[in-house]
Tab-separated table of C-alpha atoms in Angstrom:
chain	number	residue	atom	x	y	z
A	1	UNK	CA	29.061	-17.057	-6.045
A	2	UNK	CA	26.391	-18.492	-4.162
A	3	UNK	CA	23.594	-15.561	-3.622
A	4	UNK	CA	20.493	-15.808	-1.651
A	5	UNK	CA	18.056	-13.561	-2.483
A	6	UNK	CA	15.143	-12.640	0.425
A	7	UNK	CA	11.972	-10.898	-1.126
A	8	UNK	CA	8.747	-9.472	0.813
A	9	UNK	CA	6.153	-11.949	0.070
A	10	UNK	CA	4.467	-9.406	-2.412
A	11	UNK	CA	4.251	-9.467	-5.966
A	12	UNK	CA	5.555	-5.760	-6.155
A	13	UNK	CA	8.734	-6.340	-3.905
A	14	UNK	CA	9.220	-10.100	-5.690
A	15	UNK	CA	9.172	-9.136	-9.210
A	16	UNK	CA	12.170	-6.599	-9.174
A	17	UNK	CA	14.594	-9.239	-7.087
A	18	UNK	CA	13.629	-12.006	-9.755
A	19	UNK	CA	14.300	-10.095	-12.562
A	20	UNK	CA	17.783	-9.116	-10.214
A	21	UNK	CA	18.177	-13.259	-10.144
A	22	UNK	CA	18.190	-13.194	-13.831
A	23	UNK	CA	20.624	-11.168	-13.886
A	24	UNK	CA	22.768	-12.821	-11.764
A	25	UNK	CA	22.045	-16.441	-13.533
A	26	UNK	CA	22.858	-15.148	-16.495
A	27	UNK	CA	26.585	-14.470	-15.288
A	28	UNK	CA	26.732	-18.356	-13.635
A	29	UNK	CA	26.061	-17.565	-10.087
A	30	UNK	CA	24.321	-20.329	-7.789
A	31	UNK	CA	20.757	-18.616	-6.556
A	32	UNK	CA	18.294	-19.835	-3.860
A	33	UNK	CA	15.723	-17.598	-2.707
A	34	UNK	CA	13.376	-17.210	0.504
A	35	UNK	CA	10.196	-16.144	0.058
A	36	UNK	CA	6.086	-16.790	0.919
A	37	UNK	CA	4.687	-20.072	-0.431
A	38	UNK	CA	2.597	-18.612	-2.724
A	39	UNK	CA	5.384	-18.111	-4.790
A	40	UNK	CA	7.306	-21.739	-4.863
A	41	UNK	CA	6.330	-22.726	-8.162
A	42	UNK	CA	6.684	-19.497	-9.739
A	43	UNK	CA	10.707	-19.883	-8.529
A	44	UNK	CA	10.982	-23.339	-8.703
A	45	UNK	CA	9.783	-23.191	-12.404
A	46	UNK	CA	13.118	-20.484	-13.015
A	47	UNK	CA	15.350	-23.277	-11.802
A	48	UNK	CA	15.635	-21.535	-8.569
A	49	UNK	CA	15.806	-23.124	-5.025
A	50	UNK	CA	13.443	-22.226	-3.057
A	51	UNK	CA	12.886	-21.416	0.831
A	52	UNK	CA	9.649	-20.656	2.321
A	53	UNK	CA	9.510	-17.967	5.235
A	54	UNK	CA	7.694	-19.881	8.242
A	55	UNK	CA	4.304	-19.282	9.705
A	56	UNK	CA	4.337	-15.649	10.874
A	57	UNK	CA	6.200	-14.084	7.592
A	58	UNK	CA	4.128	-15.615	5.473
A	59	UNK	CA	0.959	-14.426	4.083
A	60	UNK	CA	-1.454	-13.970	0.805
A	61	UNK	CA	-0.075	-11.900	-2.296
A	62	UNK	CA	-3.112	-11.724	-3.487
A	63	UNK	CA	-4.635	-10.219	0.024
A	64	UNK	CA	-1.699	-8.595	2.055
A	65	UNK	CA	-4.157	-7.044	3.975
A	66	UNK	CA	-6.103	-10.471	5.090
A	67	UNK	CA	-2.873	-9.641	7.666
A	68	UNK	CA	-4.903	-6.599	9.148
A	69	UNK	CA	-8.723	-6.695	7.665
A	70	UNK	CA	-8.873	-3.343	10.050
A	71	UNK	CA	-6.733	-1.342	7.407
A	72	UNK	CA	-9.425	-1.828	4.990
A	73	UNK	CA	-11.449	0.129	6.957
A	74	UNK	CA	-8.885	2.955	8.417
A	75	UNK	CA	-8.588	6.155	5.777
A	76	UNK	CA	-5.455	6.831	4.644
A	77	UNK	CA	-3.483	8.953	7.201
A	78	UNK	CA	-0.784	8.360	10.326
A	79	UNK	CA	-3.044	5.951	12.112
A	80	UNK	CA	-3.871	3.712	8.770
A	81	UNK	CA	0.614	4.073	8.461
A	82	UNK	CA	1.284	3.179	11.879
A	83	UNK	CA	-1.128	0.028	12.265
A	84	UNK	CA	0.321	-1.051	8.493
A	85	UNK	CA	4.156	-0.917	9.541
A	86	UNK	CA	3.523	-2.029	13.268
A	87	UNK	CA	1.549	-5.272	12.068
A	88	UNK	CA	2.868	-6.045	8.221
A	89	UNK	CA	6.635	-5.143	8.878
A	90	UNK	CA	7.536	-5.287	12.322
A	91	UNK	CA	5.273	-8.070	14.173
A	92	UNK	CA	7.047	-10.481	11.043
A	93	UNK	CA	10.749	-9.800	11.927
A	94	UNK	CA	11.309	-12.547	14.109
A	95	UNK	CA	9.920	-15.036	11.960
A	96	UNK	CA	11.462	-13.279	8.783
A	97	UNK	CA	14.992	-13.787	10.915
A	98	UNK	CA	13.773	-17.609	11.586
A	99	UNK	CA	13.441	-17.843	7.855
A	100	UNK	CA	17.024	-16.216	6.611
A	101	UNK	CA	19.115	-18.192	9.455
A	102	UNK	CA	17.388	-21.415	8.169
A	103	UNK	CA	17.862	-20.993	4.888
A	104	UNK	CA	21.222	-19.650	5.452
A	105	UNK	CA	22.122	-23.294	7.106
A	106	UNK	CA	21.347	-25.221	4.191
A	107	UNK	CA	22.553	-22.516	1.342
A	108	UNK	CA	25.306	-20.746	3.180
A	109	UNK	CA	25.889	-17.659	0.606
A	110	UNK	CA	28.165	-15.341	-0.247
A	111	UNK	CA	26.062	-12.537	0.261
A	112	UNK	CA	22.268	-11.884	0.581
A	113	UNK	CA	20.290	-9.325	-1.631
A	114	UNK	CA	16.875	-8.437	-0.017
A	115	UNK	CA	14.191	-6.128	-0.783
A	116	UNK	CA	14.350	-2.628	1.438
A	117	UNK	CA	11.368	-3.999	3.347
A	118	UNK	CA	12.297	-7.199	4.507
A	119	UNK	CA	13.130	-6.216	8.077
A	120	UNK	CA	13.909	-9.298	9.193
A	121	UNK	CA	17.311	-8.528	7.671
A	122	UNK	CA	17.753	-6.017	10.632
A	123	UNK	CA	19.244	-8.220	13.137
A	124	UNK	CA	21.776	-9.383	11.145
A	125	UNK	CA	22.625	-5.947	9.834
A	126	UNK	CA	23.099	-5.053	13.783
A	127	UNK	CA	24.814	-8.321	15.154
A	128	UNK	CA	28.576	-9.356	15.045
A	129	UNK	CA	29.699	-8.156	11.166
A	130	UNK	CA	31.945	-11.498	10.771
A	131	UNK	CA	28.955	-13.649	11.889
A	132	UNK	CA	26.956	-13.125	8.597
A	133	UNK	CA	28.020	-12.272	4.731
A	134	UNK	CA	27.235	-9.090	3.149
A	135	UNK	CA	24.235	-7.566	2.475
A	136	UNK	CA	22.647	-5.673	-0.641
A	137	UNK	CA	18.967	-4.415	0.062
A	138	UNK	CA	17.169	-3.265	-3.344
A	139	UNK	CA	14.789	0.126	-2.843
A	140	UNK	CA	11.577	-0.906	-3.939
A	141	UNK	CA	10.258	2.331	-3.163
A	142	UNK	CA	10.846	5.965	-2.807
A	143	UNK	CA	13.586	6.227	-1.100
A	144	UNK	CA	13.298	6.143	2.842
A	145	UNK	CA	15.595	8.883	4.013
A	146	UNK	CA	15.321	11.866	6.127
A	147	UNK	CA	15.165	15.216	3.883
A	148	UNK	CA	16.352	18.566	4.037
A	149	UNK	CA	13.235	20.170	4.490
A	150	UNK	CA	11.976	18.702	7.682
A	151	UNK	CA	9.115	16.679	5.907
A	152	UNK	CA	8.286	13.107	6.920
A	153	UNK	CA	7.849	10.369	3.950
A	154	UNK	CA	5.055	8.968	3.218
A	155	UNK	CA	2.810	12.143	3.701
A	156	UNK	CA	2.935	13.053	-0.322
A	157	UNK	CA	5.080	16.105	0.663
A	158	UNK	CA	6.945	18.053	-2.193
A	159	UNK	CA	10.394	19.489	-1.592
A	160	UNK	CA	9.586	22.667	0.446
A	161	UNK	CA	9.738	26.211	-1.660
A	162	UNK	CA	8.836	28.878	1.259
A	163	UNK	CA	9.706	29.248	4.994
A	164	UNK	CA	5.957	29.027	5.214
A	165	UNK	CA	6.570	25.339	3.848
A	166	UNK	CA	9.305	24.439	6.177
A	167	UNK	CA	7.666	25.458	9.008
A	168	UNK	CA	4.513	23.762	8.280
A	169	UNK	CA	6.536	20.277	7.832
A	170	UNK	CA	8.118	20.500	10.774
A	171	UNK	CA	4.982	20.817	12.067
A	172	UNK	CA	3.557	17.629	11.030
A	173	UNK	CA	7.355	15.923	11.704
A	174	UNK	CA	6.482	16.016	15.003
A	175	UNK	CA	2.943	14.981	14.793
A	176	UNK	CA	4.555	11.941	12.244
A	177	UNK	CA	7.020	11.140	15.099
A	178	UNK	CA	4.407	10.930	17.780
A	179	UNK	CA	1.810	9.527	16.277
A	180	UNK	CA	3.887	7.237	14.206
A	181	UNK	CA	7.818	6.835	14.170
A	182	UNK	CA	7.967	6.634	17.881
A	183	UNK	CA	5.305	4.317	18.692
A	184	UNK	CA	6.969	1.842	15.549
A	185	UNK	CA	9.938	2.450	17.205
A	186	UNK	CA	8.957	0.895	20.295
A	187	UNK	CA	7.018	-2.051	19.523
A	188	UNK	CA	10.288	-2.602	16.777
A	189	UNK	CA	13.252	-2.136	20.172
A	190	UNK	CA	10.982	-4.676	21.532
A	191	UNK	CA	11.707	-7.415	18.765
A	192	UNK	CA	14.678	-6.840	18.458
A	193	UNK	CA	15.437	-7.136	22.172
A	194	UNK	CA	13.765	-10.575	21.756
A	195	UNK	CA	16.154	-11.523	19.588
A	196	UNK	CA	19.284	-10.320	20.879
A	197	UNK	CA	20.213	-6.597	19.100
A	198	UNK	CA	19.446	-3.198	19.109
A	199	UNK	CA	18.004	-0.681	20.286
A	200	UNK	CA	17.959	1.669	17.091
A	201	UNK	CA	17.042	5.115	17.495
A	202	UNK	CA	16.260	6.016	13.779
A	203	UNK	CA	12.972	5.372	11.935
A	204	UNK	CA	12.014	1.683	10.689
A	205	UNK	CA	12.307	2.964	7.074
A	206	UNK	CA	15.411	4.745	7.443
A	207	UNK	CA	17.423	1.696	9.202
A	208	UNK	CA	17.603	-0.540	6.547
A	209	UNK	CA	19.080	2.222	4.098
A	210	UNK	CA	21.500	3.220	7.114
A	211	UNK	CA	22.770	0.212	7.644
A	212	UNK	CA	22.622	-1.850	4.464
A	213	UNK	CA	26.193	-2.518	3.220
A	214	UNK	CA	25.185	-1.512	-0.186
A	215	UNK	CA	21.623	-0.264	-1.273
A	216	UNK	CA	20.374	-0.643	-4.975
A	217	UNK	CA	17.533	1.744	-5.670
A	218	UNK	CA	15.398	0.925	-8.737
A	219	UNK	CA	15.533	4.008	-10.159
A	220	UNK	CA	16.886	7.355	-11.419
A	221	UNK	CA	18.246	10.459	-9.544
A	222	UNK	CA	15.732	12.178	-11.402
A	223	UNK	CA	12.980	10.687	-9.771
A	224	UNK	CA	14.333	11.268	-5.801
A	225	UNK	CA	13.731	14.279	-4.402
A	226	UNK	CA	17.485	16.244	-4.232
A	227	UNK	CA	19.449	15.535	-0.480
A	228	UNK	CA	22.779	14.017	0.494
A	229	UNK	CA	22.380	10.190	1.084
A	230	UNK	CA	24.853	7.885	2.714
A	231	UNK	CA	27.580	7.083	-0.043
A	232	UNK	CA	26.235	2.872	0.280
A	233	UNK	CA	22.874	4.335	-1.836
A	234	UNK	CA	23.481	3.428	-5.549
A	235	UNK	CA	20.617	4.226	-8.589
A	236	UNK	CA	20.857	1.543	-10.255
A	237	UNK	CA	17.628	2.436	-12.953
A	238	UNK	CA	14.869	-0.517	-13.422
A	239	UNK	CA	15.573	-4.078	-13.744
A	240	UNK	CA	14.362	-5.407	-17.072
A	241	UNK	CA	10.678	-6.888	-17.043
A	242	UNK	CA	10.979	-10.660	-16.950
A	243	UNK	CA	9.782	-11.108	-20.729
A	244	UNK	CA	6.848	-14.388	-21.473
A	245	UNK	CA	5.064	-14.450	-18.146
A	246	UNK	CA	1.876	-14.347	-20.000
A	247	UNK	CA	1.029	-13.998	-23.541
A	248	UNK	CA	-0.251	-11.363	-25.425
A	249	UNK	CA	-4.117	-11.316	-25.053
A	250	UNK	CA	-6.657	-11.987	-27.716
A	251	UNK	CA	-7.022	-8.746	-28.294
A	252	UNK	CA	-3.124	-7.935	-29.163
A	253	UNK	CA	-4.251	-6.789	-32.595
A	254	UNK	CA	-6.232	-4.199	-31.940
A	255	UNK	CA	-3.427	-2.329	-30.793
A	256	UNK	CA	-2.583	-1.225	-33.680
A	257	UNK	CA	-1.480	2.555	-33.372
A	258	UNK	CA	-4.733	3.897	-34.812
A	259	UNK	CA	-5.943	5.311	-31.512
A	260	UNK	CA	-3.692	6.498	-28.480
A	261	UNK	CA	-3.597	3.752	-25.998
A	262	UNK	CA	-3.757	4.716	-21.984
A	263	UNK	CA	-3.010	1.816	-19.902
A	264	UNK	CA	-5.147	2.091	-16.149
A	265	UNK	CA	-3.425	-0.893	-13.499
A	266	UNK	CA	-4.253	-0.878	-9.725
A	267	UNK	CA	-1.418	-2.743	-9.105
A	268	UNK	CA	-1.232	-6.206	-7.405
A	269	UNK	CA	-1.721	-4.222	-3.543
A	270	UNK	CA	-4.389	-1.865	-3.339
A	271	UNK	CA	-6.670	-3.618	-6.122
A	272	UNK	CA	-9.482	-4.278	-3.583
A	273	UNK	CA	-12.028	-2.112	-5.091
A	274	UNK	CA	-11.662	-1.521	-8.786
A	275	UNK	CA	-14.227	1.374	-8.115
A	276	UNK	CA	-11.239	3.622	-7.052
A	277	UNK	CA	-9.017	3.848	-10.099
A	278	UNK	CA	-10.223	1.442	-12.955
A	279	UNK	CA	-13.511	1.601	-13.016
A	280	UNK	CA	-13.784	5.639	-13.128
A	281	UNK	CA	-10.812	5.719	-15.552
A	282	UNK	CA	-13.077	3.424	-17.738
A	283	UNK	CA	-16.047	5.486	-17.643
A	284	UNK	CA	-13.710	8.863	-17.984
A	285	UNK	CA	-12.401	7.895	-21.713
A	286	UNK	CA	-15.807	5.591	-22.751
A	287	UNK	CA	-16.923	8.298	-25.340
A	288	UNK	CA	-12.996	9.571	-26.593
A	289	UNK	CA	-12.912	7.887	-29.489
A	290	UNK	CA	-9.440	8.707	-30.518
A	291	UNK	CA	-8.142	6.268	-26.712
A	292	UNK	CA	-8.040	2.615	-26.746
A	293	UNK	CA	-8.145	1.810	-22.871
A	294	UNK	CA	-6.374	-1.081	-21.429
A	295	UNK	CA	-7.225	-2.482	-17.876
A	296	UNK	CA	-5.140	-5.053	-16.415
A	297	UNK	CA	-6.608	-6.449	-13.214
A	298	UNK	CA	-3.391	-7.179	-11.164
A	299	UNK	CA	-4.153	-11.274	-11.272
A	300	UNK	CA	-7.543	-10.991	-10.532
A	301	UNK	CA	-10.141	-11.959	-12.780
A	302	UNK	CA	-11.509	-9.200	-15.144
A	303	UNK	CA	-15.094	-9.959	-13.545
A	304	UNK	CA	-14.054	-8.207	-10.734
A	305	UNK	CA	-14.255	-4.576	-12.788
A	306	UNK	CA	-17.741	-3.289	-12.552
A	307	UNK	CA	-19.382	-2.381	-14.362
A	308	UNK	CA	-20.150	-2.616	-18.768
A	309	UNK	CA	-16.874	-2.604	-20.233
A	310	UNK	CA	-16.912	0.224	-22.911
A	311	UNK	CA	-16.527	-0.120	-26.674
A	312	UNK	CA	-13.259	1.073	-26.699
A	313	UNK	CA	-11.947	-0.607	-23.453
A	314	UNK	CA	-9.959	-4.134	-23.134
A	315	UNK	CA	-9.397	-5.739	-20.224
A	316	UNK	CA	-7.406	-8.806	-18.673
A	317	UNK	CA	-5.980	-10.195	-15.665
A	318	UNK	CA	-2.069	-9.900	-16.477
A	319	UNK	CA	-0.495	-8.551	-19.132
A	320	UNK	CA	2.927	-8.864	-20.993
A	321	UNK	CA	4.233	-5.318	-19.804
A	322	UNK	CA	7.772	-5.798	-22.465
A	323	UNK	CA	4.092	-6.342	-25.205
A	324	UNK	CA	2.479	-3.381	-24.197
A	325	UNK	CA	4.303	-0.601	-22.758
A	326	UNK	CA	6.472	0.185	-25.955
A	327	UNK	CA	2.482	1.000	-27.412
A	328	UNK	CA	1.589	3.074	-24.332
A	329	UNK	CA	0.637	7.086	-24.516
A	330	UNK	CA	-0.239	7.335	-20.732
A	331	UNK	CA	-0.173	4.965	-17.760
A	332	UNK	CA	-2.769	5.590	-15.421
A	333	UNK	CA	-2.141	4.399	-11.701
A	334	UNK	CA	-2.512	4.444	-8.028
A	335	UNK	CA	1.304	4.591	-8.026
A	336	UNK	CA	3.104	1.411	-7.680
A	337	UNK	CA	6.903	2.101	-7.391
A	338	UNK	CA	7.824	-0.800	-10.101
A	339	UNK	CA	5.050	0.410	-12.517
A	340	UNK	CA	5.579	4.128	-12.238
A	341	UNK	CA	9.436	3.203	-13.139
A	342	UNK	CA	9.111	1.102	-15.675
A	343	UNK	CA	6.727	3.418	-17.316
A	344	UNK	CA	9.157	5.956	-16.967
A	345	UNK	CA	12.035	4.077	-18.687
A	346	UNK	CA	9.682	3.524	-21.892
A	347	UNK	CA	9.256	7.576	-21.509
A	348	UNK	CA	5.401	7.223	-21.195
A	349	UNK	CA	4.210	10.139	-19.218
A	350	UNK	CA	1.500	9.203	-16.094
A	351	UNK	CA	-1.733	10.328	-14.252
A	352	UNK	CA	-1.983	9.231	-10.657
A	353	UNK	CA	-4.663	8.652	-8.191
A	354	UNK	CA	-3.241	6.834	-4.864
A	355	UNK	CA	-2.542	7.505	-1.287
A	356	UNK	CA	-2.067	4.596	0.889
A	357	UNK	CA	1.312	2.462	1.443
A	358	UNK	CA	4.337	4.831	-0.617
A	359	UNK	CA	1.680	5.647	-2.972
A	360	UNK	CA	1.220	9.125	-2.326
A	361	UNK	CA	5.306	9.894	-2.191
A	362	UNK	CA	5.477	8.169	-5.352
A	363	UNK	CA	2.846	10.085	-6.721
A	364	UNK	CA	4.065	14.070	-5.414
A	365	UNK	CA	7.243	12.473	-7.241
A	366	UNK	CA	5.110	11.771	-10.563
A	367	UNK	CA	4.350	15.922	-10.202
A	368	UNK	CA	7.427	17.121	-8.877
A	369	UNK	CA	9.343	15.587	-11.479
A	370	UNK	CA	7.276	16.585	-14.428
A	371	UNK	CA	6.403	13.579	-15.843
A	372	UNK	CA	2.713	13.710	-15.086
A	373	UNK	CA	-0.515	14.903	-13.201
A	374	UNK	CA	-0.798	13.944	-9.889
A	375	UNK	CA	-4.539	13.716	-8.689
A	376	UNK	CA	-3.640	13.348	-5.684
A	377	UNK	CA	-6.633	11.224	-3.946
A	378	UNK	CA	-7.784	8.180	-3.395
A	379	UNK	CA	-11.192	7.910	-5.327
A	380	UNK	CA	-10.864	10.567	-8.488
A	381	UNK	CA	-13.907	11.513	-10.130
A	382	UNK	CA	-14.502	10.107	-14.266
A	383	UNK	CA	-14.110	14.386	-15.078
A	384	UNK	CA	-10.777	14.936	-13.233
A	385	UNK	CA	-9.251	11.242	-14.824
A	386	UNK	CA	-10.545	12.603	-18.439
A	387	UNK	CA	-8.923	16.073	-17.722
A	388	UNK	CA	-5.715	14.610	-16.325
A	389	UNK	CA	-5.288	12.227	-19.471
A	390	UNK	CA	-6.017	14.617	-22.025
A	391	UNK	CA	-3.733	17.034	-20.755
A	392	UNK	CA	-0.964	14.755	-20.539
A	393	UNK	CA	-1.959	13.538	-23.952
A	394	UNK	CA	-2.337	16.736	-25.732
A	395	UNK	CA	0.492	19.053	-24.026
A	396	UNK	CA	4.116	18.257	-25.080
A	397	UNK	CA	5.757	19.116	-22.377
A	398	UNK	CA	4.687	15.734	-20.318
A	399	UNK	CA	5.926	13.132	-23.024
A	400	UNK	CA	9.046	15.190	-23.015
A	401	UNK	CA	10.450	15.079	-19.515
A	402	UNK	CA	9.449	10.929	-19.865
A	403	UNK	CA	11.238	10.775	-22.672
A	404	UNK	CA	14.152	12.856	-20.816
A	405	UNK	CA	14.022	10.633	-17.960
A	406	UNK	CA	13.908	7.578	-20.537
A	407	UNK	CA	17.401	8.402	-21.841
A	408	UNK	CA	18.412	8.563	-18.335
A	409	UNK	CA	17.450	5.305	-17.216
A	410	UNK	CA	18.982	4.286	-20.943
A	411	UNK	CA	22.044	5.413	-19.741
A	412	UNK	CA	22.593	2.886	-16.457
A	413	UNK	CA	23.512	-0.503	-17.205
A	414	UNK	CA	21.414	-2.189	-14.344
A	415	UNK	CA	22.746	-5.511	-15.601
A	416	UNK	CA	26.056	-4.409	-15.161
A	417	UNK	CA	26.030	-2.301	-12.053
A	418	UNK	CA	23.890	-4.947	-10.000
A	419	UNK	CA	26.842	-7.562	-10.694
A	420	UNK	CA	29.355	-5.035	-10.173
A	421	UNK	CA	27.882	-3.780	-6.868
A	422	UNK	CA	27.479	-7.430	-5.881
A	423	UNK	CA	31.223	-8.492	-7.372
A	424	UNK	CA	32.587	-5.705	-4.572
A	425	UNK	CA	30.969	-6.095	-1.620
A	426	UNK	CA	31.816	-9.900	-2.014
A	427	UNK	CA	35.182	-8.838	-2.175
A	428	UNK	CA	35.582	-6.439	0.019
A	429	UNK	CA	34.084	-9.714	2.152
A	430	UNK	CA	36.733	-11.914	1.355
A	431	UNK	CA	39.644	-8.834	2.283
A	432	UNK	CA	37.928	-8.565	5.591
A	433	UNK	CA	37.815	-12.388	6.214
A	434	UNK	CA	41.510	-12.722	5.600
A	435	UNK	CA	42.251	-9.655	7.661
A	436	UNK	CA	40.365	-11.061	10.683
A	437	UNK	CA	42.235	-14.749	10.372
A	438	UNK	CA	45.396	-13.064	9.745
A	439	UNK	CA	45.704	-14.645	6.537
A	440	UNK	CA	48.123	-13.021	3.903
A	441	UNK	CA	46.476	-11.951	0.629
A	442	UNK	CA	47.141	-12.537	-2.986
A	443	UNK	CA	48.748	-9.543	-3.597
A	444	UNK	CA	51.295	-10.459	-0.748
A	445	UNK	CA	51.918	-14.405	-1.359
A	446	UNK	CA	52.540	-12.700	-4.811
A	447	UNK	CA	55.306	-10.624	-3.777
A	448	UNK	CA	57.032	-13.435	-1.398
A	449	UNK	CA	57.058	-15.520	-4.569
A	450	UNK	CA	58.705	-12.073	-6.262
């Protein structure tokens, strides 16, 4: 087949859809993919062709928020959320369309497999069905649906336990709608009137998952909070890490199971100001002298951690996660979807400290799912990050539910159900294409031959 794969111009959202195209390499398919520029060599070194999105969906990696300096400045809350998805997911959509129709003219694929926040896919998923092949978006994040209990996403909600609960979240539904879904809604109608399609009258987030012809979330049922989802959602656990990026550091030896290791990332996003996570986390364990901390700095340069590095600290810009997580006791983060997972399917239990983008749903799902503490701020003091670690350290009960959700993930073949997934809708493609040009099938040249 020839598959074009469409990735967010994010490390985070990039990284699971290339491990995806080694996946589907490895079974002889033909792979382009459309992306930022910032990535070409980094695909054109894996053999891959490569697209760049034009001017307008393109932007840093290493700054996403260059896009909007403003949100640097807005706390976390509806108004930071609704100036993040009006200017960072919607304003790109027409160039983001631009980009797939383009690269679409020169690679014309069999189907296109996108990350869950590339909304320029939406005005193909609402024009003519037999204008466009079918389309596999892979959940990056939490999954974007609406829930049971009335709460919005994003907000760090837990499943509701009391009436008391569901009335508050409806409560601050309608706040979320008004301050946020409705106003994204409006400026997003307005785009994709420009371009031909729409309206839609459901949330940004939930669109893509509604209308997606399949939709691959990285991750386990364990980890989403319980609620009937359209039948095209598939868990499909973590794609493997993509193995040699880097090389192990200088350091590699002292890992050498003598002292519990806790790994502290802020991710490749929200890695700004090491003061919020990595810095404190450093100072929290700097006199346990049974923890070897490890501080990766999300490809920035390690002299951007303030601060004395402690005696029992190491630090680099990128690290080999297949390396190091196998030697992991805890993973402290702000709550990057990828991270959180992949930590997961190594069974390393977590502390978390995050609240902006999906951070703070990911996180409540860190707490609700048992498989760590969630701090549940932004900026968590040294004492709370030592209590949080040493807890998860020294009570059982943490490594075991990783370890339960490890055998989980253990027990999806993602290699196998991406391709399979893929193998269908392609199919199911074909059928319809025949149907439509009143072509007879296989099945019934095979019985006029009979």
């Amino acid at each position: 087949m020839k598959i074009l794969i469409a990735s967010t111009p994010a490390t985070g959202h990039l990284n699971p859809l290339l491990a995806i195209t080694q996946i589907l390499v490895a079974e002889g398919h033909e792979i382009a993919l459309v992306t930022g520029t910032a990535f070409r060599a980094r695909v054109e070194a894996s053999s891959i062709k490569f697209f760049p999105f034009p001017e307008g969906a393109d932007f840093d990696p290493n700054d996403v928020f260059s896009l909007v300096p403003e949100l640097k400045a807005i706390p976390p809350g509806l108004e930071w959320l609704r100036v993040a998805f009006e200017r960072i997911f919607v304003d790109a959509i027409p160039a983001q369309h631009q980009g797939l129709l383009e690269a679409l003219r020169q690679f014309p694929a069999d189907i296109i497999v996108a990350d869950d926040m590339l909304f320029g896919i939406l005005p193909m998923l609402l024009g003519p069905r037999s204008h466009r092949p079918p389309i596999a978006l892979c959940g990056t994040s939490i999954l974007h649906w609406a829930r049971e209990d009335g709460a919005p996403n994003f907000l760090g909600l837990p499943p509701a336990k009391t009436d008391v609960d569901r009335d508050r979240y409806v409560t601050l539904a309608r706040e979320y709608d008004s301050v946020v879904d409705q106003p994204v809604l409006l400026r997003l109608n307005r785009a994709l009137h420009g371009l031909g399609v729409g309206p839609i009258a459901i949330p940004l987030f939930h669109s893509v998952v509604a209308l997606a012809d399949s939709y691959l979330q990285l991750s386990v049922p364990s980890f989403e909070f319980p609620r009937d989802v359209p039948s095209s959602v598939h868990f499909v656990g973590t794609p493997p890490i993509i193995a040699n990026q880097v090389p192990p550091p200088p350091w590699a030896k002292d890992l050498d199971g003598s002292r519990k290791v806790v790994l502290v990332t802020q991710g490749t996003v929200a890695n700004h100001n090491f003061n919020l996570l990595v810095a404190p986390t450093l100072a929290a364990l700097a006199n346990e002298p049974d923890i070897l901390v490890i501080a990766t700095a999300g490809g920035r340069t390690t002299d951007a951690i303030p601060g004395k590095v402690p005696s029992n600290a190491r630090v680099a810009s990128y690290l080999p996660f297949e390396w190091l997580l196998p030697k992991v006791d805890v993973l402290v983060t702000n709550g990057g979807y990828g991270s959180v997972n992949q930590a997961m399917s190594f069974g390393i239990p977590l502390v978390t400290a995050g609240l902006t983008e999906d951070k703070a749903d990911v996180n409540a799902r860190v707490a609700w799912s048992g498989v760590g503490i969630d701090l549940a701020t932004n900026e968590p003091t040294p004492e709370a990050l030592r209590e949080a670690v040493r807890t998860v350290l020294d009570v059982p009960r943490y490594r075991l539910r990783a370890l339960q959700i490890a055998d989980e993930f253990a027990g999806i073949d993602t290699r196998k159900e991406v391709h399979r997934i893929i193998r269908e809708l392609v199919a199911d493609d074909n059928r319809l294409s025949r149907l439509r040009s009143g072509a007879p099938n296989r099945d019934r040249r095979a019985g006029r031959r009979g």
